[in-house]
mmCIF file with all atom_site columns, C-alpha atoms in Angstrom:
data_model
loop_
_atom_site.group_PDB
_atom_site.id
_atom_site.type_symbol
_atom_site.label_atom_id
_atom_site.label_alt_id
_atom_site.label_comp_id
_atom_site.label_asym_id
_atom_site.label_entity_id
_atom_site.label_seq_id
_atom_site.pdbx_PDB_ins_code
_atom_site.Cartn_x
_atom_site.Cartn_y
_atom_site.Cartn_z
_atom_site.occupancy
_atom_site.B_iso_or_equiv
_atom_site.pdbx_formal_charge
_atom_site.auth_seq_id
_atom_site.auth_comp_id
_atom_site.auth_asym_id
_atom_site.auth_atom_id
_atom_site.pdbx_PDB_model_num
ATOM 1   C CA . MET A 1 1   ? -19.983 275.288 195.291 1.00 48.00 ? 1   MET A CA 1
ATOM 2   C CA . GLU A 1 2   ? -16.742 273.350 195.781 1.00 49.00 ? 2   GLU A CA 1
ATOM 3   C CA . ASN A 1 3   ? -17.295 271.309 192.602 1.00 53.00 ? 3   ASN A CA 1
ATOM 4   C CA . ARG A 1 4   ? -17.666 274.566 190.695 1.00 50.00 ? 4   ARG A CA 1
ATOM 5   C CA . ARG A 1 5   ? -14.503 275.930 192.326 1.00 49.00 ? 5   ARG A CA 1
ATOM 6   C CA . LEU A 1 6   ? -12.440 272.916 191.266 1.00 48.00 ? 6   LEU A CA 1
ATOM 7   C CA . ALA A 1 7   ? -14.009 272.798 187.821 1.00 50.00 ? 7   ALA A CA 1
ATOM 8   C CA . VAL A 1 8   ? -13.235 276.456 187.140 1.00 42.00 ? 8   VAL A CA 1
ATOM 9   C CA . LEU A 1 9   ? -9.686  276.094 188.443 1.00 45.00 ? 9   LEU A CA 1
ATOM 10  C CA . CYS A 1 10  ? -9.006  272.959 186.445 1.00 45.00 ? 10  CYS A CA 1
ATOM 11  C CA . SER A 1 11  ? -10.543 274.442 183.297 1.00 41.00 ? 11  SER A CA 1
ATOM 12  C CA . HIS A 1 12  ? -7.806  277.043 183.295 1.00 37.00 ? 12  HIS A CA 1
ATOM 13  C CA . LEU A 1 13  ? -5.034  274.658 184.195 1.00 40.00 ? 13  LEU A CA 1
ATOM 14  C CA . ARG A 1 14  ? -6.177  271.833 181.903 1.00 39.00 ? 14  ARG A CA 1
ATOM 15  C CA . PRO A 1 15  ? -6.934  273.443 178.548 1.00 37.00 ? 15  PRO A CA 1
ATOM 16  C CA . VAL A 1 16  ? -8.620  271.196 176.029 1.00 35.00 ? 16  VAL A CA 1
ATOM 17  C CA . GLY A 1 17  ? -6.546  270.650 172.937 1.00 38.00 ? 17  GLY A CA 1
ATOM 18  C CA . PRO A 1 18  ? -4.520  268.156 170.942 1.00 37.00 ? 18  PRO A CA 1
ATOM 19  C CA . GLY A 1 19  ? -2.672  265.822 173.242 1.00 38.00 ? 19  GLY A CA 1
ATOM 20  C CA . SER A 1 20  ? -4.406  267.054 176.388 1.00 37.00 ? 20  SER A CA 1
ATOM 21  C CA . GLY A 1 21  ? -6.028  264.846 178.932 1.00 36.00 ? 21  GLY A CA 1
ATOM 22  C CA . SER A 1 22  ? -8.849  265.373 181.180 1.00 33.00 ? 22  SER A CA 1
ATOM 23  C CA . GLY A 1 23  ? 4.823   291.483 205.005 1.00 35.00 ? 23  GLY A CA 1
ATOM 24  C CA . SER A 1 24  ? 7.355   292.064 206.827 1.00 36.00 ? 24  SER A CA 1
ATOM 25  C CA . GLY A 1 25  ? 9.095   289.688 209.161 1.00 38.00 ? 25  GLY A CA 1
ATOM 26  C CA . SER A 1 26  ? 8.030   289.627 212.776 1.00 39.00 ? 26  SER A CA 1
ATOM 27  C CA . GLY A 1 27  ? 9.590   288.106 215.816 1.00 38.00 ? 27  GLY A CA 1
ATOM 28  C CA . SER A 1 28  ? 6.143   287.269 217.097 1.00 42.00 ? 28  SER A CA 1
ATOM 29  C CA . ALA A 1 29  ? 5.164   285.426 213.935 1.00 49.00 ? 29  ALA A CA 1
ATOM 30  C CA . ARG A 1 30  ? 4.343   281.819 214.639 1.00 45.00 ? 30  ARG A CA 1
ATOM 31  C CA . LEU A 1 31  ? 3.779   278.489 212.983 1.00 44.00 ? 31  LEU A CA 1
ATOM 32  C CA . SER A 1 32  ? 1.082   276.540 214.771 1.00 43.00 ? 32  SER A CA 1
ATOM 33  C CA . ALA A 1 33  ? -1.762  274.117 214.175 1.00 40.00 ? 33  ALA A CA 1
ATOM 34  C CA . SER A 1 34  ? -5.107  275.487 215.272 1.00 39.00 ? 34  SER A CA 1
ATOM 35  C CA . GLY A 1 35  ? -7.316  273.145 217.279 1.00 36.00 ? 35  GLY A CA 1
ATOM 36  C CA . CYS A 1 36  ? -10.507 274.243 215.588 1.00 39.00 ? 36  CYS A CA 1
ATOM 37  C CA . SER A 1 37  ? -12.551 272.037 213.291 1.00 32.00 ? 37  SER A CA 1
ATOM 38  C CA . PHE A 1 38  ? -11.789 271.979 209.592 1.00 36.00 ? 38  PHE A CA 1
ATOM 39  C CA . GLY A 1 39  ? -13.838 273.137 206.639 1.00 37.00 ? 39  GLY A CA 1
ATOM 40  C CA . SER A 1 40  ? -16.752 275.464 206.065 1.00 36.00 ? 40  SER A CA 1
ATOM 41  C CA . SER A 1 41  ? -20.333 275.104 207.238 1.00 32.00 ? 41  SER A CA 1
ATOM 42  C CA . ASP A 1 42  ? -23.216 274.815 204.806 1.00 35.00 ? 42  ASP A CA 1
ATOM 43  C CA . GLY A 1 43  ? -24.148 278.361 205.752 1.00 37.00 ? 43  GLY A CA 1
ATOM 44  C CA . ASP A 1 44  ? -20.706 279.620 204.807 1.00 40.00 ? 44  ASP A CA 1
ATOM 45  C CA . ARG A 1 45  ? -20.851 277.724 201.519 1.00 40.00 ? 45  ARG A CA 1
ATOM 46  C CA . GLY A 1 46  ? -24.156 279.372 200.723 1.00 41.00 ? 46  GLY A CA 1
ATOM 47  C CA . LYS A 1 47  ? -22.715 282.780 201.499 1.00 42.00 ? 47  LYS A CA 1
ATOM 48  C CA . LYS A 1 48  ? -19.670 282.100 199.318 1.00 42.00 ? 48  LYS A CA 1
ATOM 49  C CA . LYS A 1 49  ? -21.962 280.999 196.481 1.00 42.00 ? 49  LYS A CA 1
ATOM 50  C CA . GLN A 1 50  ? -24.028 284.148 196.832 1.00 40.00 ? 50  GLN A CA 1
ATOM 51  C CA . ARG A 1 51  ? -20.871 286.232 196.934 1.00 39.00 ? 51  ARG A CA 1
ATOM 52  C CA . SER A 1 52  ? -19.458 284.716 193.752 1.00 40.00 ? 52  SER A CA 1
ATOM 53  C CA . ARG A 1 53  ? -22.693 285.527 191.899 1.00 40.00 ? 53  ARG A CA 1
ATOM 54  C CA . ASP A 1 54  ? -22.674 289.190 192.915 1.00 39.00 ? 54  ASP A CA 1
ATOM 55  C CA . PRO A 1 55  ? -19.639 291.032 191.536 1.00 37.00 ? 55  PRO A CA 1
ATOM 56  C CA . GLY A 1 56  ? -20.929 294.302 192.949 1.00 36.00 ? 56  GLY A CA 1
ATOM 57  C CA . ASP A 1 57  ? -20.608 292.934 196.486 1.00 44.00 ? 57  ASP A CA 1
ATOM 58  C CA . ARG A 1 58  ? -16.912 292.061 196.204 1.00 60.00 ? 58  ARG A CA 1
ATOM 59  C CA . GLY A 1 59  ? -15.871 294.924 198.456 1.00 56.00 ? 59  GLY A CA 1
ATOM 60  C CA . SER A 1 60  ? -18.028 293.730 201.372 1.00 68.00 ? 60  SER A CA 1
ATOM 61  C CA . THR A 1 61  ? -16.463 291.902 204.310 1.00 77.00 ? 61  THR A CA 1
ATOM 62  C CA . LYS A 1 62  ? -19.697 290.841 206.025 1.00 81.00 ? 62  LYS A CA 1
ATOM 63  C CA . ASP A 1 63  ? -20.131 287.521 204.248 1.00 86.00 ? 63  ASP A CA 1
ATOM 64  C CA . CYS A 1 64  ? -16.528 286.996 203.083 1.00 95.00 ? 64  CYS A CA 1
ATOM 65  C CA . VAL A 1 65  ? -15.464 283.594 204.381 1.00 95.00 ? 65  VAL A CA 1
ATOM 66  C CA . PHE A 1 66  ? -11.840 284.693 204.785 1.00 96.00 ? 66  PHE A CA 1
ATOM 67  C CA . CYS A 1 67  ? -12.871 287.786 206.752 1.00 96.00 ? 67  CYS A CA 1
ATOM 68  C CA . ARG A 1 68  ? -14.989 285.563 208.970 1.00 95.00 ? 68  ARG A CA 1
ATOM 69  C CA . ILE A 1 69  ? -11.983 283.321 209.601 1.00 96.00 ? 69  ILE A CA 1
ATOM 70  C CA . ILE A 1 70  ? -9.786  286.339 210.375 1.00 96.00 ? 70  ILE A CA 1
ATOM 71  C CA . ARG A 1 71  ? -12.395 287.655 212.831 1.00 95.00 ? 71  ARG A CA 1
ATOM 72  C CA . GLY A 1 72  ? -12.604 284.239 214.497 1.00 94.00 ? 72  GLY A CA 1
ATOM 73  C CA . GLU A 1 73  ? -16.203 283.672 213.404 1.00 94.00 ? 73  GLU A CA 1
ATOM 74  C CA . SER A 1 74  ? -15.482 280.652 211.169 1.00 95.00 ? 74  SER A CA 1
ATOM 75  C CA . PRO A 1 75  ? -13.127 277.713 211.798 1.00 94.00 ? 75  PRO A CA 1
ATOM 76  C CA . ALA A 1 76  ? -9.910  276.971 209.936 1.00 96.00 ? 76  ALA A CA 1
ATOM 77  C CA . PHE A 1 77  ? -6.586  275.220 210.437 1.00 96.00 ? 77  PHE A CA 1
ATOM 78  C CA . LYS A 1 78  ? -4.188  278.121 210.956 1.00 96.00 ? 78  LYS A CA 1
ATOM 79  C CA . LEU A 1 79  ? -0.564  277.446 210.021 1.00 96.00 ? 79  LEU A CA 1
ATOM 80  C CA . TYR A 1 80  ? 0.939   280.922 210.360 1.00 96.00 ? 80  TYR A CA 1
ATOM 81  C CA . GLU A 1 81  ? -0.119  284.370 211.481 1.00 96.00 ? 81  GLU A CA 1
ATOM 82  C CA . ASP A 1 82  ? 1.455   287.805 211.822 1.00 95.00 ? 82  ASP A CA 1
ATOM 83  C CA . GLU A 1 83  ? 0.173   291.387 211.850 1.00 94.00 ? 83  GLU A CA 1
ATOM 84  C CA . LYS A 1 84  ? -0.621  291.453 208.117 1.00 95.00 ? 84  LYS A CA 1
ATOM 85  C CA . CYS A 1 85  ? -1.104  287.853 206.958 1.00 96.00 ? 85  CYS A CA 1
ATOM 86  C CA . LEU A 1 86  ? -2.728  284.577 207.834 1.00 97.00 ? 86  LEU A CA 1
ATOM 87  C CA . CYS A 1 87  ? -1.922  281.167 206.321 1.00 97.00 ? 87  CYS A CA 1
ATOM 88  C CA . ILE A 1 88  ? -4.499  278.375 206.515 1.00 97.00 ? 88  ILE A CA 1
ATOM 89  C CA . LEU A 1 89  ? -4.995  274.927 205.050 1.00 97.00 ? 89  LEU A CA 1
ATOM 90  C CA . ASP A 1 90  ? -7.301  274.978 202.031 1.00 96.00 ? 90  ASP A CA 1
ATOM 91  C CA . SER A 1 91  ? -10.566 273.294 203.003 1.00 94.00 ? 91  SER A CA 1
ATOM 92  C CA . ASN A 1 92  ? -10.742 271.547 199.601 1.00 93.00 ? 92  ASN A CA 1
ATOM 93  C CA . PRO A 1 93  ? -7.083  270.864 198.781 1.00 95.00 ? 93  PRO A CA 1
ATOM 94  C CA . LEU A 1 94  ? -5.749  269.960 195.359 1.00 94.00 ? 94  LEU A CA 1
ATOM 95  C CA . SER A 1 95  ? -2.833  268.197 197.070 1.00 95.00 ? 95  SER A CA 1
ATOM 96  C CA . HIS A 1 96  ? -1.703  267.222 200.573 1.00 95.00 ? 96  HIS A CA 1
ATOM 97  C CA . GLY A 1 97  ? -0.661  270.454 202.302 1.00 96.00 ? 97  GLY A CA 1
ATOM 98  C CA . HIS A 1 98  ? -2.431  272.856 199.891 1.00 97.00 ? 98  HIS A CA 1
ATOM 99  C CA . SER A 1 99  ? -2.500  276.138 201.782 1.00 97.00 ? 99  SER A CA 1
ATOM 100 C CA . LEU A 1 100 ? -3.581  279.755 201.355 1.00 97.00 ? 100 LEU A CA 1
ATOM 101 C CA . ILE A 1 101 ? -1.839  282.987 202.357 1.00 98.00 ? 101 ILE A CA 1
ATOM 102 C CA . ILE A 1 102 ? -4.462  285.647 203.059 1.00 98.00 ? 102 ILE A CA 1
ATOM 103 C CA . PRO A 1 103 ? -4.106  289.336 203.929 1.00 97.00 ? 103 PRO A CA 1
ATOM 104 C CA . LYS A 1 104 ? -5.908  290.304 207.118 1.00 96.00 ? 104 LYS A CA 1
ATOM 105 C CA . SER A 1 105 ? -7.456  293.328 205.413 1.00 96.00 ? 105 SER A CA 1
ATOM 106 C CA . HIS A 1 106 ? -10.066 292.734 202.731 1.00 97.00 ? 106 HIS A CA 1
ATOM 107 C CA . TYR A 1 107 ? -9.075  293.364 199.109 1.00 96.00 ? 107 TYR A CA 1
ATOM 108 C CA . SER A 1 108 ? -11.217 291.834 196.374 1.00 95.00 ? 108 SER A CA 1
ATOM 109 C CA . SER A 1 109 ? -8.423  291.333 193.838 1.00 95.00 ? 109 SER A CA 1
ATOM 110 C CA . LEU A 1 110 ? -4.673  291.385 193.476 1.00 95.00 ? 110 LEU A CA 1
ATOM 111 C CA . GLU A 1 111 ? -4.652  294.746 191.685 1.00 93.00 ? 111 GLU A CA 1
ATOM 112 C CA . ALA A 1 112 ? -6.732  296.235 194.519 1.00 94.00 ? 112 ALA A CA 1
ATOM 113 C CA . THR A 1 113 ? -4.213  295.030 197.109 1.00 95.00 ? 113 THR A CA 1
ATOM 114 C CA . PRO A 1 114 ? -1.621  297.639 198.196 1.00 95.00 ? 114 PRO A CA 1
ATOM 115 C CA . PRO A 1 115 ? 1.972   296.820 197.172 1.00 95.00 ? 115 PRO A CA 1
ATOM 116 C CA . ASP A 1 116 ? 3.150   296.653 200.785 1.00 95.00 ? 116 ASP A CA 1
ATOM 117 C CA . VAL A 1 117 ? 0.498   294.023 201.567 1.00 96.00 ? 117 VAL A CA 1
ATOM 118 C CA . VAL A 1 118 ? 1.420   291.990 198.466 1.00 97.00 ? 118 VAL A CA 1
ATOM 119 C CA . ALA A 1 119 ? 5.064   292.271 199.543 1.00 96.00 ? 119 ALA A CA 1
ATOM 120 C CA . ALA A 1 120 ? 4.187   291.059 203.041 1.00 96.00 ? 120 ALA A CA 1
ATOM 121 C CA . MET A 1 121 ? 2.344   288.045 201.623 1.00 97.00 ? 121 MET A CA 1
ATOM 122 C CA . CYS A 1 122 ? 5.051   287.147 199.111 1.00 97.00 ? 122 CYS A CA 1
ATOM 123 C CA . SER A 1 123 ? 7.875   287.578 201.622 1.00 96.00 ? 123 SER A CA 1
ATOM 124 C CA . LYS A 1 124 ? 6.413   284.695 203.647 1.00 96.00 ? 124 LYS A CA 1
ATOM 125 C CA . VAL A 1 125 ? 6.285   282.271 200.713 1.00 97.00 ? 125 VAL A CA 1
ATOM 126 C CA . PRO A 1 126 ? 9.843   280.833 201.043 1.00 96.00 ? 126 PRO A CA 1
ATOM 127 C CA . PHE A 1 127 ? 9.495   280.391 204.823 1.00 95.00 ? 127 PHE A CA 1
ATOM 128 C CA . ILE A 1 128 ? 5.981   278.914 204.819 1.00 97.00 ? 128 ILE A CA 1
ATOM 129 C CA . GLY A 1 129 ? 6.502   276.985 201.563 1.00 97.00 ? 129 GLY A CA 1
ATOM 130 C CA . SER A 1 130 ? 9.623   275.276 202.941 1.00 96.00 ? 130 SER A CA 1
ATOM 131 C CA . ALA A 1 131 ? 7.780   274.246 206.097 1.00 97.00 ? 131 ALA A CA 1
ATOM 132 C CA . ILE A 1 132 ? 4.827   272.893 204.108 1.00 97.00 ? 132 ILE A CA 1
ATOM 133 C CA . MET A 1 133 ? 7.117   270.926 201.762 1.00 96.00 ? 133 MET A CA 1
ATOM 134 C CA . ARG A 1 134 ? 8.921   269.290 204.689 1.00 96.00 ? 134 ARG A CA 1
ATOM 135 C CA . ALA A 1 135 ? 5.659   268.484 206.457 1.00 96.00 ? 135 ALA A CA 1
ATOM 136 C CA . ALA A 1 136 ? 4.033   267.128 203.288 1.00 95.00 ? 136 ALA A CA 1
ATOM 137 C CA . GLY A 1 137 ? 7.090   265.090 202.304 1.00 95.00 ? 137 GLY A CA 1
ATOM 138 C CA . CYS A 1 138 ? 7.692   266.767 198.952 1.00 95.00 ? 138 CYS A CA 1
ATOM 139 C CA . ASP A 1 139 ? 10.331  269.002 197.410 1.00 93.00 ? 139 ASP A CA 1
ATOM 140 C CA . SER A 1 140 ? 8.299   271.265 195.113 1.00 96.00 ? 140 SER A CA 1
ATOM 141 C CA . PHE A 1 141 ? 5.240   273.483 195.097 1.00 97.00 ? 141 PHE A CA 1
ATOM 142 C CA . ASN A 1 142 ? 3.197   275.672 192.766 1.00 96.00 ? 142 ASN A CA 1
ATOM 143 C CA . LEU A 1 143 ? 2.545   279.289 193.702 1.00 97.00 ? 143 LEU A CA 1
ATOM 144 C CA . LEU A 1 144 ? -0.799  280.341 192.251 1.00 95.00 ? 144 LEU A CA 1
ATOM 145 C CA . VAL A 1 145 ? -3.083  283.371 192.258 1.00 96.00 ? 145 VAL A CA 1
ATOM 146 C CA . ASN A 1 146 ? -6.534  283.157 190.660 1.00 95.00 ? 146 ASN A CA 1
ATOM 147 C CA . ASN A 1 147 ? -7.204  286.829 189.973 1.00 96.00 ? 147 ASN A CA 1
ATOM 148 C CA . GLY A 1 148 ? -10.710 287.463 188.632 1.00 95.00 ? 148 GLY A CA 1
ATOM 149 C CA . ALA A 1 149 ? -13.627 285.180 187.825 1.00 95.00 ? 149 ALA A CA 1
ATOM 150 C CA . ALA A 1 150 ? -12.303 284.182 184.391 1.00 95.00 ? 150 ALA A CA 1
ATOM 151 C CA . ALA A 1 151 ? -9.072  283.031 186.061 1.00 94.00 ? 151 ALA A CA 1
ATOM 152 C CA . GLY A 1 152 ? -10.952 280.816 188.521 1.00 93.00 ? 152 GLY A CA 1
ATOM 153 C CA . GLN A 1 153 ? -11.268 283.177 191.499 1.00 94.00 ? 153 GLN A CA 1
ATOM 154 C CA . VAL A 1 154 ? -14.300 282.199 193.561 1.00 94.00 ? 154 VAL A CA 1
ATOM 155 C CA . ILE A 1 155 ? -13.674 283.931 196.903 1.00 95.00 ? 155 ILE A CA 1
ATOM 156 C CA . PHE A 1 156 ? -13.153 287.622 196.226 1.00 96.00 ? 156 PHE A CA 1
ATOM 157 C CA . HIS A 1 157 ? -10.649 288.256 198.997 1.00 97.00 ? 157 HIS A CA 1
ATOM 158 C CA . THR A 1 158 ? -7.199  288.151 197.427 1.00 96.00 ? 158 THR A CA 1
ATOM 159 C CA . HIS A 1 159 ? -5.096  285.114 198.365 1.00 97.00 ? 159 HIS A CA 1
ATOM 160 C CA . ILE A 1 160 ? -2.089  283.080 197.281 1.00 97.00 ? 160 ILE A CA 1
ATOM 161 C CA . HIS A 1 161 ? -2.186  279.293 196.875 1.00 97.00 ? 161 HIS A CA 1
ATOM 162 C CA . ILE A 1 162 ? 0.781   277.152 197.909 1.00 98.00 ? 162 ILE A CA 1
ATOM 163 C CA . ILE A 1 163 ? 0.203   273.744 196.293 1.00 97.00 ? 163 ILE A CA 1
ATOM 164 C CA . PRO A 1 164 ? 2.757   271.029 197.196 1.00 97.00 ? 164 PRO A CA 1
ATOM 165 C CA . ARG A 1 165 ? 3.826   268.825 194.292 1.00 95.00 ? 165 ARG A CA 1
ATOM 166 C CA . LYS A 1 166 ? 5.492   265.447 193.826 1.00 93.00 ? 166 LYS A CA 1
ATOM 167 C CA . ALA A 1 167 ? 7.085   264.029 190.694 1.00 90.00 ? 167 ALA A CA 1
ATOM 168 C CA . SER A 1 168 ? 4.568   262.364 188.374 1.00 84.00 ? 168 SER A CA 1
ATOM 169 C CA . ASP A 1 169 ? 1.597   263.376 190.531 1.00 89.00 ? 169 ASP A CA 1
ATOM 170 C CA . CYS A 1 170 ? -0.310  264.249 187.317 1.00 86.00 ? 170 CYS A CA 1
ATOM 171 C CA . LEU A 1 171 ? -2.096  267.071 189.090 1.00 89.00 ? 171 LEU A CA 1
ATOM 172 C CA . TRP A 1 172 ? -2.377  269.168 185.922 1.00 83.00 ? 172 TRP A CA 1
ATOM 173 C CA . THR A 1 173 ? -2.255  267.600 182.499 1.00 79.00 ? 173 THR A CA 1
ATOM 174 C CA . SER A 1 174 ? -1.475  271.015 181.003 1.00 81.00 ? 174 SER A CA 1
ATOM 175 C CA . GLU A 1 175 ? 2.112   270.501 182.151 1.00 77.00 ? 175 GLU A CA 1
ATOM 176 C CA . SER A 1 176 ? 2.550   267.872 179.442 1.00 78.00 ? 176 SER A CA 1
ATOM 177 C CA . LEU A 1 177 ? 1.284   270.123 176.650 1.00 82.00 ? 177 LEU A CA 1
ATOM 178 C CA . ARG A 1 178 ? 3.772   271.430 174.113 1.00 85.00 ? 178 ARG A CA 1
ATOM 179 C CA . ARG A 1 179 ? 4.361   275.150 174.465 1.00 85.00 ? 179 ARG A CA 1
ATOM 180 C CA . ARG A 1 180 ? 4.435   277.265 171.359 1.00 87.00 ? 180 ARG A CA 1
ATOM 181 C CA . PRO A 1 181 ? 7.335   279.690 170.995 1.00 89.00 ? 181 PRO A CA 1
ATOM 182 C CA . LEU A 1 182 ? 6.580   283.395 170.950 1.00 87.00 ? 182 LEU A CA 1
ATOM 183 C CA . ASN A 1 183 ? 6.538   284.820 167.440 1.00 88.00 ? 183 ASN A CA 1
ATOM 184 C CA . PHE A 1 184 ? 8.536   288.027 167.240 1.00 88.00 ? 184 PHE A CA 1
ATOM 185 C CA . ASN A 1 185 ? 6.080   289.652 164.856 1.00 90.00 ? 185 ASN A CA 1
ATOM 186 C CA . GLN A 1 186 ? 3.829   292.696 164.708 1.00 88.00 ? 186 GLN A CA 1
ATOM 187 C CA . ASP A 1 187 ? 1.301   291.163 167.120 1.00 90.00 ? 187 ASP A CA 1
ATOM 188 C CA . ALA A 1 188 ? 3.971   290.726 169.780 1.00 91.00 ? 188 ALA A CA 1
ATOM 189 C CA . SER A 1 189 ? 5.281   294.233 169.136 1.00 92.00 ? 189 SER A CA 1
ATOM 190 C CA . ARG A 1 190 ? 1.793   295.743 169.458 1.00 92.00 ? 190 ARG A CA 1
ATOM 191 C CA . LEU A 1 191 ? 1.199   293.859 172.705 1.00 91.00 ? 191 LEU A CA 1
ATOM 192 C CA . LEU A 1 192 ? 4.552   295.042 174.045 1.00 91.00 ? 192 LEU A CA 1
ATOM 193 C CA . ASN A 1 193 ? 3.736   298.658 173.250 1.00 91.00 ? 193 ASN A CA 1
ATOM 194 C CA . ARG A 1 194 ? 0.239   298.428 174.757 1.00 89.00 ? 194 ARG A CA 1
ATOM 195 C CA . VAL A 1 195 ? 1.539   296.970 178.027 1.00 89.00 ? 195 VAL A CA 1
ATOM 196 C CA . ARG A 1 196 ? 4.288   299.593 178.279 1.00 88.00 ? 196 ARG A CA 1
ATOM 197 C CA . GLU A 1 197 ? 1.741   302.316 177.594 1.00 88.00 ? 197 GLU A CA 1
ATOM 198 C CA . GLN A 1 198 ? -0.439  301.039 180.432 1.00 85.00 ? 198 GLN A CA 1
ATOM 199 C CA . LEU A 1 199 ? 2.581   300.884 182.749 1.00 83.00 ? 199 LEU A CA 1
ATOM 200 C CA . SER A 1 200 ? 3.429   304.484 181.914 1.00 82.00 ? 200 SER A CA 1
ATOM 201 C CA . ASN A 1 201 ? 0.003   305.652 183.086 1.00 79.00 ? 201 ASN A CA 1
ATOM 202 C CA . VAL A 1 202 ? 1.167   305.756 186.688 1.00 65.00 ? 202 VAL A CA 1
ATOM 203 C CA . SER A 1 203 ? -1.496  306.417 189.285 1.00 57.00 ? 203 SER A CA 1
ATOM 204 C CA . GLU A 1 204 ? -0.828  308.062 192.637 1.00 54.00 ? 204 GLU A CA 1
ATOM 205 C CA . GLU A 1 205 ? -0.911  304.647 194.331 1.00 57.00 ? 205 GLU A CA 1
ATOM 206 C CA . SER A 1 206 ? 1.640   303.219 191.881 1.00 67.00 ? 206 SER A CA 1
ATOM 207 C CA . LYS A 1 207 ? 4.261   305.946 192.025 1.00 69.00 ? 207 LYS A CA 1
ATOM 208 C CA . GLY A 1 208 ? 7.682   304.534 192.745 1.00 71.00 ? 208 GLY A CA 1
ATOM 209 C CA . GLN A 1 209 ? 7.026   301.459 190.616 1.00 73.00 ? 209 GLN A CA 1
ATOM 210 C CA . GLU A 1 210 ? 7.851   302.999 187.254 1.00 72.00 ? 210 GLU A CA 1
ATOM 211 C CA . SER A 1 211 ? 9.724   300.822 184.773 1.00 72.00 ? 211 SER A CA 1
ATOM 212 C CA . THR A 1 212 ? 13.277  301.818 183.782 1.00 74.00 ? 212 THR A CA 1
ATOM 213 C CA . LEU A 1 213 ? 12.572  300.623 180.233 1.00 73.00 ? 213 LEU A CA 1
ATOM 214 C CA . SER A 1 214 ? 12.269  303.372 177.663 1.00 64.00 ? 214 SER A CA 1
#
């Protein structure tokens, strides 16, 4: 399970090609290290594997490992907690201090997560990220969301990765790849128009987020 998780993640962050290598604030919010044991049991891994194979079950909280952690049924190292969010150490970190910000309510994807919950999660990133960088002895981090199976999402309970970085850590070889400039041609224009058209189809849940672009 974990090998698949890392392989899928790295496949999207290490594309094969020429030159490539291998929320709201709360006074009661707290930063603390939980005394519980670290990692997931074999049973939890099996449930996560079953969950990732069954897209139709993504709305269920029964076997969601993050929901189990939130309910206190599975162990984790808790770094931060408030009324909407929980931050834990990733049980299979890509770097020292790799952590996850998780909403306490279950949403299978980022687009299914209400804007106020996304805002609550994101508002904690500077505070928690700064603490993690100091504790991990680094001065940088990646903020990452794997949204959907093709993007490397394995646990279908939306979450944000905070991945501490150090200079020359060679975590992702894709960072050394040359980026191609955007061509201002008909393809780009068509894409622009399609995205704006989708943004203009405002649903009831998205009202108040309309673009000011005409």
